[in-house]
Tab-separated table of C-alpha atoms in Angstrom:
chain	number	residue	atom	x	y	z
A	1217	MET	CA	0.082	-3.799	49.158
A	1218	THR	CA	-1.582	-1.544	46.591
A	1219	ARG	CA	-0.554	2.083	46.795
A	1220	ARG	CA	-3.178	4.789	46.296
A	1221	ILE	CA	-2.527	8.305	45.012
A	1222	GLY	CA	-4.964	11.180	44.608
A	1223	VAL	CA	-4.623	14.076	42.174
A	1224	ARG	CA	-6.099	17.516	42.848
A	1225	CYS	CA	-5.759	19.752	39.801
A	1226	ASP	CA	-7.549	22.601	38.025
A	1227	ALA	CA	-9.156	22.389	34.596
A	1228	GLY	CA	-11.596	24.399	32.507
A	1229	GLY	CA	-12.813	27.960	32.523
A	1230	ALA	CA	-10.159	30.628	32.939
A	1231	CYS	CA	-7.419	28.208	34.047
A	1232	GLY	CA	-7.385	26.060	30.882
A	1233	VAL	CA	-6.528	22.353	30.874
A	1234	GLY	CA	-2.722	22.344	31.115
A	1235	HIS	CA	-2.778	21.263	34.770
A	1236	LEU	CA	-5.005	18.327	33.911
A	1237	VAL	CA	-2.952	17.263	30.887
A	1238	ARG	CA	0.279	16.919	32.820
A	1239	CYS	CA	-1.468	15.205	35.738
A	1240	VAL	CA	-3.089	12.719	33.361
A	1241	ALA	CA	0.380	11.922	32.005
A	1242	LEU	CA	1.628	11.129	35.510
A	1243	ALA	CA	-1.537	9.116	36.237
A	1244	GLU	CA	-0.941	7.003	33.124
A	1245	GLU	CA	2.557	6.192	34.342
A	1246	LEU	CA	1.389	5.344	37.862
A	1247	ARG	CA	-1.453	3.171	36.596
A	1248	GLY	CA	1.075	1.285	34.484
A	1249	ARG	CA	2.833	0.441	37.761
A	1250	ARG	CA	-0.376	-0.874	39.330
A	1251	VAL	CA	-0.912	2.159	41.515
A	1252	GLU	CA	-4.537	3.133	42.131
A	1253	VAL	CA	-5.098	6.733	41.019
A	1254	CYS	CA	-8.152	8.927	41.573
A	1255	PHE	CA	-8.783	12.574	40.738
A	1256	LEU	CA	-10.196	14.896	43.377
A	1257	GLY	CA	-12.506	17.765	42.384
A	1258	ASP	CA	-15.443	18.286	40.058
A	1259	LEU	CA	-14.049	19.664	36.744
A	1260	ALA	CA	-17.491	21.193	36.225
A	1261	GLY	CA	-16.096	23.813	33.852
A	1262	SER	CA	-14.861	21.413	31.180
A	1263	ALA	CA	-16.672	18.505	29.548
A	1264	TRP	CA	-13.452	17.786	27.642
A	1265	ALA	CA	-11.525	17.411	30.901
A	1266	ARG	CA	-14.104	15.032	32.349
A	1267	ALA	CA	-13.975	12.982	29.157
A	1268	GLN	CA	-10.195	12.554	29.507
A	1269	LEU	CA	-10.687	10.867	32.860
A	1270	LEU	CA	-13.653	8.807	31.721
A	1271	GLU	CA	-11.862	7.304	28.736
A	1272	ARG	CA	-8.920	6.330	30.960
A	1273	ARG	CA	-11.213	4.976	33.693
A	1274	LEU	CA	-9.761	7.388	36.221
A	1275	PRO	CA	-12.366	8.027	38.937
A	1276	LEU	CA	-13.330	11.587	39.815
A	1277	ILE	CA	-14.351	12.158	43.422
A	1278	PRO	CA	-16.172	15.374	44.481
A	1279	THR	CA	-13.890	17.236	46.841
A	1280	PRO	CA	-14.321	20.044	49.404
A	1281	GLU	CA	-12.125	23.098	48.928
A	1282	ARG	CA	-11.306	23.852	52.592
A	1283	PRO	CA	-7.898	22.390	53.500
A	1284	ALA	CA	-9.091	20.590	56.630
A	1285	HIS	CA	-12.001	18.992	54.786
A	1286	LEU	CA	-9.764	17.894	51.908
A	1287	ALA	CA	-7.319	16.393	54.415
A	1288	GLY	CA	-10.211	14.503	55.993
A	1289	LEU	CA	-11.195	13.061	52.625
A	1290	VAL	CA	-7.594	12.001	52.015
A	1291	ARG	CA	-7.672	10.085	55.302
A	1292	ASP	CA	-11.030	8.511	54.516
A	1293	LEU	CA	-9.800	7.328	51.118
A	1294	GLY	CA	-6.597	5.913	52.573
A	1295	LEU	CA	-4.371	7.769	50.116
A	1296	ASP	CA	-0.610	7.352	50.397
A	1297	ALA	CA	0.143	10.550	48.478
A	1298	VAL	CA	-1.628	13.515	46.903
A	1299	VAL	CA	-0.532	15.468	43.832
A	1300	LEU	CA	-1.481	19.170	43.954
A	1301	ASP	CA	-1.469	21.117	40.686
A	1302	SER	CA	-3.481	24.274	41.183
A	1303	TYR	CA	-3.201	28.049	41.325
A	1304	GLU	CA	-6.544	28.322	43.128
A	1305	LEU	CA	-6.214	26.185	46.272
A	1306	PRO	CA	-5.895	27.927	49.655
A	1307	ALA	CA	-2.248	28.310	50.651
A	1308	GLY	CA	-2.557	25.949	53.611
A	1309	THR	CA	-3.829	22.993	51.587
A	1310	GLY	CA	-0.480	21.234	51.265
A	1311	ALA	CA	0.288	21.583	54.961
A	1312	ALA	CA	-3.101	20.156	55.955
A	1313	VAL	CA	-2.860	17.184	53.579
A	1314	ARG	CA	0.702	16.366	54.684
A	1315	ARG	CA	-0.617	15.323	58.090
A	1316	SER	CA	-2.189	12.304	56.388
A	1317	ALA	CA	-0.259	11.686	53.171
A	1318	ALA	CA	2.837	12.688	51.259
A	1319	VAL	CA	2.372	15.684	48.953
A	1320	LEU	CA	3.813	16.320	45.490
A	1321	ALA	CA	3.203	19.914	44.377
A	1322	ILE	CA	3.516	20.612	40.655
A	1323	VAL	CA	4.440	24.287	40.294
A	1324	ASP	CA	5.478	26.867	37.735
A	1325	GLY	CA	8.071	28.851	39.646
A	1326	ASP	CA	6.235	30.210	42.691
A	1327	PRO	CA	4.779	27.413	44.893
A	1328	LEU	CA	2.026	29.843	45.945
A	1329	GLY	CA	2.369	29.007	49.602
A	1330	GLN	CA	1.861	25.266	49.272
A	1331	ASP	CA	3.905	23.041	51.604
A	1332	ALA	CA	4.978	19.739	50.050
A	1333	ASP	CA	7.333	16.827	50.544
A	1334	LEU	CA	8.384	17.086	46.908
A	1335	TYR	CA	8.075	19.850	44.315
A	1336	LEU	CA	8.058	19.431	40.544
A	1337	ASP	CA	8.807	22.381	38.260
A	1338	GLN	CA	9.199	21.151	34.686
A	1339	ASN	CA	9.883	24.578	33.194
A	1340	LEU	CA	13.018	25.085	31.143
A	1341	GLY	CA	15.798	26.417	33.372
A	1342	ALA	CA	13.915	25.702	36.598
A	1343	GLU	CA	16.902	23.714	37.861
A	1344	LEU	CA	18.936	26.947	37.875
A	1345	ARG	CA	16.608	28.818	40.212
A	1346	PRO	CA	17.486	28.739	43.933
A	1347	VAL	CA	15.270	26.937	46.434
A	1348	PRO	CA	15.040	27.189	50.235
A	1349	PRO	CA	17.273	24.850	52.274
A	1350	LEU	CA	15.983	21.292	52.769
A	1351	THR	CA	13.516	21.659	49.885
A	1352	ARG	CA	13.304	18.564	47.720
A	1353	ARG	CA	12.640	19.447	44.087
A	1354	LEU	CA	12.613	17.892	40.634
A	1355	ALA	CA	13.333	20.708	38.216
A	1356	GLY	CA	13.825	21.285	34.502
A	1357	SER	CA	12.929	19.614	31.234
A	1358	ARG	CA	14.176	16.174	32.385
A	1359	TYR	CA	10.931	15.924	34.335
A	1360	VAL	CA	8.399	16.967	31.702
A	1361	LEU	CA	5.203	14.898	31.954
A	1362	LEU	CA	3.970	13.658	28.564
A	1363	ARG	CA	0.798	11.717	27.778
A	1364	ASP	CA	0.738	8.361	26.007
A	1365	SER	CA	-0.924	10.034	23.020
A	1366	VAL	CA	2.191	12.198	22.592
A	1367	ARG	CA	4.886	9.676	23.459
A	1368	ARG	CA	3.723	7.280	20.760
A	1369	LEU	CA	4.083	9.919	18.040
A	1370	ARG	CA	7.078	10.923	15.961
A	1371	ARG	CA	7.233	13.838	13.558
A	1372	ARG	CA	8.794	13.575	10.143
A	1373	GLY	CA	10.774	16.812	10.085
A	1374	GLY	CA	12.202	18.655	7.117
A	1375	VAL	CA	9.225	18.153	4.778
A	1376	ARG	CA	9.102	21.087	2.373
A	1377	ARG	CA	5.480	21.606	1.386
A	1378	ALA	CA	4.697	24.304	-1.143
A	1379	VAL	CA	1.876	25.440	1.111
A	1380	PRO	CA	2.801	25.146	4.839
A	1381	ARG	CA	0.401	23.515	7.267
A	1382	VAL	CA	-0.206	25.704	10.318
A	1383	LEU	CA	-1.837	24.697	13.585
A	1384	CYS	CA	-3.113	27.493	15.818
A	1385	PHE	CA	-4.342	26.804	19.357
A	1386	PHE	CA	-4.143	28.432	22.799
A	1387	GLY	CA	-4.600	25.770	25.427
A	1388	GLY	CA	-7.351	23.209	25.457
A	1389	THR	CA	-10.068	25.826	25.903
A	1390	ASP	CA	-8.621	29.110	24.525
A	1391	SER	CA	-9.653	30.612	27.856
A	1392	ALA	CA	-8.392	34.049	26.779
A	1393	GLY	CA	-10.387	33.999	23.531
A	1394	VAL	CA	-7.426	35.008	21.353
A	1395	ALA	CA	-7.731	32.485	18.502
A	1396	PRO	CA	-9.645	34.829	16.129
A	1397	ALA	CA	-7.026	37.580	16.528
A	1398	TRP	CA	-4.150	35.226	15.733
A	1399	ALA	CA	-6.044	33.863	12.731
A	1400	ARG	CA	-6.277	37.433	11.450
A	1401	ALA	CA	-2.538	37.918	12.040
A	1402	LEU	CA	-1.838	34.847	9.909
A	1403	ALA	CA	-4.174	36.087	7.178
A	1404	ASP	CA	-2.498	39.506	7.245
A	1405	THR	CA	0.820	37.939	6.195
A	1406	GLY	CA	-0.624	37.622	2.686
A	1407	LEU	CA	1.311	34.365	2.235
A	1408	PRO	CA	-0.077	30.938	1.280
A	1409	PHE	CA	-0.805	28.437	4.077
A	1410	GLN	CA	-3.427	25.970	5.236
A	1411	ALA	CA	-4.377	26.548	8.862
A	1412	THR	CA	-6.312	24.573	11.439
A	1413	VAL	CA	-7.479	26.716	14.345
A	1414	VAL	CA	-8.736	25.136	17.574
A	1415	SER	CA	-11.431	27.217	19.237
A	1416	PRO	CA	-14.340	26.302	21.532
A	1417	LYS	CA	-16.339	29.090	19.864
A	1418	PRO	CA	-16.805	28.933	16.071
A	1419	PHE	CA	-15.803	32.054	14.147
A	1420	ALA	CA	-15.536	33.090	10.516
A	1421	ALA	CA	-12.037	33.469	9.088
A	1422	GLU	CA	-11.178	34.587	5.582
A	1423	GLY	CA	-8.733	32.405	3.691
A	1424	ALA	CA	-7.522	28.825	4.054
A	1425	PHE	CA	-8.741	28.241	7.624
A	1426	THR	CA	-10.508	25.292	9.198
A	1427	VAL	CA	-11.881	26.114	12.650
A	1428	ILE	CA	-12.472	23.068	14.863
A	1429	PRO	CA	-13.547	22.590	18.519
A	1430	PRO	CA	-11.141	21.217	21.157
A	1431	THR	CA	-10.093	17.762	20.065
A	1432	ASP	CA	-8.325	14.642	21.295
A	1433	ARG	CA	-6.460	14.657	17.972
A	1434	LEU	CA	-4.387	17.651	19.006
A	1435	PRO	CA	-1.103	15.690	19.412
A	1436	ALA	CA	-1.502	14.202	15.918
A	1437	LEU	CA	-2.263	17.654	14.490
A	1438	MET	CA	0.916	18.959	16.127
A	1439	ALA	CA	2.999	16.191	14.564
A	1440	GLU	CA	1.567	16.936	11.107
A	1441	ALA	CA	2.154	20.710	11.270
A	1442	ASP	CA	4.937	22.711	9.632
A	1443	LEU	CA	4.357	25.540	12.118
A	1444	VAL	CA	2.403	25.829	15.356
A	1445	VAL	CA	1.219	29.149	16.767
A	1446	THR	CA	0.392	28.764	20.438
A	1447	ALA	CA	0.776	30.078	23.980
A	1448	ALA	CA	3.664	29.082	26.225
A	1449	GLY	CA	1.673	26.601	28.311
A	1450	SER	CA	2.018	22.872	28.911
A	1451	ALA	CA	1.641	22.018	25.227
A	1452	VAL	CA	5.056	23.583	24.551
A	1453	TRP	CA	6.773	20.544	26.044
A	1454	GLU	CA	4.820	18.254	23.737
A	1455	LEU	CA	5.909	20.382	20.781
A	1456	LEU	CA	9.549	20.210	21.878
A	1457	TYR	CA	9.331	16.435	22.150
A	1458	LEU	CA	7.907	16.257	18.623
A	1459	GLY	CA	10.380	18.817	17.250
A	1460	VAL	CA	7.695	21.066	15.757
A	1461	PRO	CA	8.662	24.658	14.810
A	1462	THR	CA	6.709	26.972	17.084
A	1463	ALA	CA	5.800	30.650	17.320
A	1464	LEU	CA	4.920	31.578	20.889
A	1465	THR	CA	2.784	34.124	22.655
A	1466	TRP	CA	1.488	34.115	26.236
A	1467	VAL	CA	-2.029	34.546	27.555
A	1468	ALA	CA	-1.433	34.196	31.319
A	1469	ALA	CA	1.203	35.594	33.657
A	1470	ASN	CA	2.536	32.161	34.617
A	1471	GLN	CA	3.321	31.430	30.943
A	1472	LEU	CA	5.817	34.271	30.739
A	1473	ILE	CA	8.488	32.139	32.460
A	1474	GLY	CA	8.374	29.554	29.684
A	1475	TYR	CA	8.056	32.164	26.952
A	1476	GLU	CA	11.172	34.051	27.993
A	1477	ALA	CA	13.227	30.887	28.474
A	1478	LEU	CA	12.303	29.362	25.120
A	1479	VAL	CA	12.492	32.535	23.058
A	1480	GLY	CA	15.650	33.689	24.841
A	1481	ARG	CA	17.430	30.467	23.922
A	1482	GLY	CA	16.233	30.576	20.316
A	1483	ILE	CA	14.168	27.417	20.717
A	1484	ALA	CA	10.908	29.086	19.671
A	1485	ALA	CA	10.077	32.232	17.747
A	1486	GLY	CA	8.730	35.049	19.910
A	1487	ALA	CA	5.511	36.466	18.475
A	1488	GLY	CA	4.888	38.760	21.449
A	1489	PRO	CA	1.888	39.128	23.739
A	1490	VAL	CA	-0.683	40.284	21.164
A	1491	ALA	CA	-1.514	39.559	17.534
A	1492	ASP	CA	-0.357	42.920	16.183
A	1493	THR	CA	1.709	44.105	13.216
A	1494	ALA	CA	4.963	42.952	14.833
A	1495	ALA	CA	3.507	39.473	15.339
A	1496	THR	CA	2.391	39.350	11.718
A	1497	LYS	CA	5.974	40.075	10.609
A	1498	VAL	CA	7.281	37.172	12.712
A	1499	LEU	CA	4.673	34.822	11.233
A	1500	ALA	CA	5.404	36.028	7.701
A	1501	HIS	CA	9.104	35.285	8.130
A	1502	LEU	CA	8.380	31.759	9.345
A	1503	LEU	CA	5.894	31.045	6.567
A	1504	ALA	CA	8.238	32.320	3.877
A	1505	ASP	CA	11.418	30.577	5.058
A	1506	PRO	CA	11.188	26.777	5.577
A	1507	GLU	CA	14.797	26.567	6.763
A	1508	ALA	CA	14.193	29.185	9.451
A	1509	ARG	CA	11.152	27.242	10.633
A	1510	GLU	CA	12.954	23.920	10.831
A	1511	GLU	CA	15.894	25.434	12.664
A	1512	TYR	CA	13.608	26.180	15.593
A	1513	GLY	CA	12.497	22.562	15.637
A	1514	ARG	CA	16.096	21.331	15.599
A	1515	ARG	CA	17.216	23.615	18.431
A	1516	GLY	CA	14.665	22.102	20.773
A	1517	GLY	CA	15.635	18.539	19.915
A	1518	GLY	CA	16.733	16.483	22.911
A	1519	LEU	CA	15.391	18.870	25.548
A	1520	VAL	CA	12.399	16.620	26.223
A	1521	ASP	CA	13.134	12.898	25.938
A	1522	GLY	CA	9.689	11.633	26.952
A	1523	LYS	CA	10.942	9.878	30.101
A	1524	GLY	CA	10.237	12.643	32.584
A	1525	ARG	CA	7.114	11.023	33.953
A	1526	GLU	CA	9.094	7.850	34.698
A	1527	ARG	CA	11.627	9.864	36.723
A	1528	VAL	CA	8.860	11.637	38.638
A	1529	ALA	CA	7.036	8.380	39.373
A	1530	ASP	CA	10.260	6.745	40.552
A	1531	THR	CA	10.852	9.560	43.037
A	1532	LEU	CA	7.253	9.778	44.247
A	1533	LEU	CA	6.929	6.037	44.817
A	1534	ALA	CA	10.257	5.928	46.634
A	1535	LEU	CA	8.999	8.764	48.841
A	1536	ILE	CA	5.965	6.761	49.994
A	1537	GLY	CA	7.907	3.515	50.279
């Protein structure tokens, strides 16, 4: 009997594409196990997000927002389970869907009122946070969901280029519009580098900058970089897997959890919340000292082994029998 799983996640606009990226990773794993997977929603705010589903032949089904109507669609589709990964859904969505199917809620700390049979929080240190009695949870970096395009890559660390390669991006859409400010912070270091900046809106930058639109080549660009400047979103786990030295900021409140955990443990350099003089000093130190850069990459080694999606799929499929 073929099992069927639906995925309801956010993507585009102000929410970025991190929810979609980790859900796509889980969908790839489930499809590899001959599970039928469909995405529920419209993704109207992001052509890039829609393209990710199209190229993987993952169907996208228009979906009502009201919990009762979504639960009705789940019944009509005959879904065995639904994955919820959203900050925007009404709080009762999980409870309504659970009347018809098992629910896996992917969260970042606060479950935001969603009831679920199983919770997944892949943030570093999540396994140390208390949960209510009888709550079933997969927590911590052992459960990080990585896409095929990341898992097939390996970075050759320790390369000492005379001019460091820097990659600068802030989620798949730079929803906060901070890329130009961080490009200026890099330029203000006065040090040599070659930088690729990912931005949906072109902008002029003085110096050795190449500004490109959101791209499917992002994992390969990460693996080729000597330093990545980014926000503490879902891409951080991909960077840890690849062992890439990283300078972090945050552009949304939910990213602060990951920022504090990674910077506090010395796994990433903390550049602070804004591209100011203090941030420029952090970037200058990393550009000038290759050993300091590589040490950050080494400290994160082993935290993400690339098998998290297999562990999550094992648990979810066991849950639905």
